[in-house]
Amino acid sequence: MKDILRMENINKIYPNGVIANNNVNFSLREGEIHALVGENGAGKSTLMKILFGIEKPTDGKIFYQDEELTIDSPLDAIKYGFGMVHQHFMLVESMSVAENIVLGSEPGSSWNLDSSIQEAQAKEIIDKYHFQINVKEKISDLSIGLRQKVEILKALFKGAKILILDEPTAVLTPQETVELFEQLRILKAQGHTIIFISHKLTEIKEICDRITIMRDATNVGVYDVESVTKEEISDLMVGKSMDWNIHKTPAISGDTLLEVKDLTVLNEANIPTLKHVSFKLHRSTILGVVGIEGNGQKELVDSITGLTKADSGEILFKNELINSMSVNDIRSLGLAHIPGDRMERGIAADSSIEENMFATYTNDNKLVNKNFLKTKEINKWSNNLISEFHVKASSSNVPIKMLSGGNIQKVIVAREFTSNCDCIIANQPTRGIDIGAAKFIHKKLVELRDKNAAVLLLSADLSEIKSLSDSLLVIYNGQFVAYFEDASKVSEEELGKYMLGIEKQTELEIKRCER
Amino acid sequence: MRKLSFDSKFEIIRFSVAILIALLLSFIIILLVSDTPFLALQKLYLGPIENLRRFGNVIELAITLSFAGLSIAIIFSSNEFNLASEGAFYASGAVAAMFVLSNSLPAIISPFLSILLGGVVGAVIVTIPAVLKKKWGASELVSSLMLNFIVLYFARYFINNVFKDPSAGYNATYLLPETAKLSKIVSGTRIHSGLIILIVTVIACVLFMEKTKWGFELTQVGRNRQFAKYVGINTSAIVIMSQVLGGFIAGVGGAVETLGMYTRFQWQSLPGYGFDGVIVAILAKNKPRYVPIAAFFLAYIRIGADKMATSTDVTSEMIAIIQGIIIMLVAATAFLSNTRQKMLVKEVRNNG
Amino acid sequence: MDNFLSYLIDPEFLYSVFRVTTPLLFAALASVVAENAGASNIALEGIMIFSALFGAIGSGITQSLTLGLLFAICGGLIISLLLAYFALYLKTDIILSGIALNTLASGGSVFLLYVILGDKGSTSALQCLTFPTINIPIIENIPFVGEIISGQNLLTYIAFIMVWVVFYLLYHTKLGKYLRVVGESPQAAESVGLDVRKLKLTALLISGVLASLGGAFLSMGYMSGFSRGMVSGRGFIALAAAAMGMLSPVPTMIAAIIFGFADAVSNILAALRIPDEFVKLIPYLVTIIGLIVFSQIRSSSEKKRRKKVLSST
Ligand SMILES: Nc1ncnc2c1ncn2[C@@H]1O[C@H](COP(=O)(O)OP(=O)(O)O)[C@@H](O)[C@H]1O
Ligand SMILES: [Mg+2]
């Protein structure tokens, strides 16, 4: 079969200096479902944003049906028949399904919008592709799965022949995923070509024809899905075998350090995202909390660390009620936190490495003398941390935004680990960083545990969380649905079922985590 | 010498180009409107250094603009667009004058207390919008602009009714007592001891921002409030602190201006120093250490413009156009961004 | 006090409420359009200054109202275009650009006044035109109501018609929908190929025209001719009115009328020999109080909703 689309020697350097695509070649055959895989930060979204005209490549060429294209904006991309469903939905929440579907190509008069024509046309396309959705409903009232359907319909309405789906299943429930796959098969049957970004290899095996694997901004291989095994794909994605090979002794669980009782948290939209959750965290243990992103992990972490106030329930740390304490007071009690949103919260991008490291030490007598900074000491201290944590940077005065993701994470870890904490909340501590850095961080976490501290680990990486945690909680839809006292005894497949809400342990089984 | 980072290198280029464009614009405007363009240009650029008195004027104005710039730099460091320094300047000038008029304290003590009082008044005024925002979520920009007018009319009531000197022939207070005034320190000019207060204030601000815990925290709050919260900084307290400080400095500035430059308090409308402070702070990139330089630059072109206006047919307000363009260019993040991207690509590729 | 109350129900007073509301209403609608598209137009004050100046000079020189209005709009658009260029194309912070342009306009207006007329204070050297007042047939004969509603300036009627125009534009046209999309979610707009920058530019231009009408009213209706300082913060009060009106045209109109009312009251108090300073600060004080009351109502209803959700889980 012939390629209908070719991207040749695509390079992309972002204004912060990150090389996101490095001489990437990518091609697509008509009518196939083509998987694009790679770890977080490999450059998949960037490549697709270039194809869709959202980002401009630093250089490189794009050919469609052997004609060279210049794609300056999504408008051009739409004109050529490309449609994209982004990782983060791009819908107008205050408007209806119909208004969103027809957005940008409204039928009827421009100066007298007629909602009935819009709704009729939206319905037409919904029926054509056998979707089921009420055109009158507001986006803000829809579930994630339905929102995604609106996104797909939006692209189809504009006549997309090539559909780009950026990690569509990351946010879906299992039933929704099944439905999505049904939908994709229908689309394929009707002659559409689909680019499917994911790192869930089972799904790729199930639905894709060919696969392109990216690692570190480059294309490391293109295969027929049938001809490679999951293990081979995974090896290519991460560079070497993903056996974390963590050396740790069995946990000797100590005193209770952190206790969460009947915790409920509402998000900004007043939707309860954490519902009556309870558990205990003991010294000398690593407790993993695993789940698909957006099932209440953020709210759990934020309320423990004092960043949001719990709406009801109690949080006790070292037997002190910390519900309404300030972040600073909670930190002073010995609780450290590696945040999940590294760039938004973990650092101040415009500040130097040193400033980012020092930010939690403004009460430290060694570095601050009666509110005056000891500049020389701080400088020496930060340069020591840079070498101790192997941060690749010429000096501690470099703005942190100039560093790569892995090195930024090392700065954060350096800051949090050295603060003599008794308990650390590590949210996605190794997401999107290189293996070397990840292993280093794992080693540090185990060291911390062995020094009688406790770790609450949240991760979406099953093999990581399984091999690092001593015991394991599964969170789904704002509640714990399973507890495993020995994390090494549960299989990834089993975990998957709980994460997707297909299975749930009995209340009694779950309550073991409150001991 | 330490190697300049990529960003600093580029900043210097961008800054210079912005100033050049603005100067070029002034050149064009003058060519267009003046019958004696070369005289006008000469007066604009060289007028301030024609004689000592004129240069003195530059320094006198730079003192006031520095106070304004420091005030705004500290307020904006918290990323709050609070413009109440404008009202603070007016009110503290008025209060300082009323204070020295209503007692007969000896020299030094009188201006000292008066300036201190001015600072407190400024601090209170500038803090109000921040409190309104914290408590009720009212936009600090809008409420500070409203507050400026309230403060103006409220203070002016006392000036025009209670402290008005009927024999002055216009709306102004009685003559300020000599004991209250700031002494002149350079003969042949009106440069006053406010300069010394300014130098102390600048040093204090630089130390505060660069060497203290609070200055550090303020910087982080301004750069990324989410980050600041996460590392445990009490962001609301820091924001309020920066407004109190910025207001205090504006207040001191207003009092110093009144006691150093005038024989009576006679402002009938807002002096505009709050907005000038924005210009200075932007030029100084919110860094106290650069504020005096930026203030000097602005004062220089202002006095040049005055000189030009008195000697030629171009009015001094022309400079408002130039100033506006300069700040917008200096603050334009995408200005020369193509050049930056090209430099960056080269740099990244050179480094492997 | 009786005296004061009798002033309040005096038709002449109520007539003046609409008169002083007019420039505020134009500018507040200007803010509504810009803010809905996610582009804060802080330069309203500067736009009004320039349009008032250009309108006065234009009408004075050409002796034509239409040309005067055109001049006014062009004057205002100079500032809006500068704002759009810097904020949208050079990515200067839009609030900073607005502040800079207000300073530019207040000094620049004096500069231009001097270049053109050789006067730094006002356009008194010129015979400037004003827009006519209109008597509405039938209504003018209704006692009381007629005295208030009829006989207003043409631009006052246009201002109130603009409330409906802006409403229709935002909620019933494609352009208006796109503006709201750009304001609420620029990513959504971009994802379907809408040109975010161009839409924001459009919003700022529409906003500029509306504010220019307000400026034109000041120098060609409210007063005859331009004088320095005549806009006196109305651009800022308008921002507050739009914020209180939650960026929706009709509530914004109500907020503008409240501020207009305060302004008109200050005129009566002046007639009652209350010191002019206290009278002048009333509209600004009312604005701040209005902002507080409005935010208080909004946040307490939010709290109630949260409680309700919580008790049901
Ligand atoms: N707008 C941006 N500005 C700067 N860096 C970016 C931007 N978007 C992505 N990056 C960086 O580019 C790299 C590739 O990101 P992305 O294409 O999103 O990867 P993926 O989709 O494979 O997870 C990452 O290191 C990321 O941090
Ligand atoms: Mg991605």
Coordinates of C-alpha atoms and ligand atoms in Angstrom, one line a residue, chain A residues 40-41 43-46 87 166-167 197, ligand 2:
Chain A
N40 CA 5.9 10.8 28.2
G41 CA 8.0 13.6 26.8
G43 CA 7.8 14.1 21.4
K44 CA 4.6 12.4 20.1
S45 CA 2.2 15.3 20.8
T46 CA 4.7 17.8 19.4
Q87 CA -4.8 15.0 24.9
D166 CA -3.7 11.9 21.3
E167 CA -3.8 9.5 24.2
I197 CA -1.2 7.8 20.3
Ligands
MG2 MG 1.6 14.0 24.7

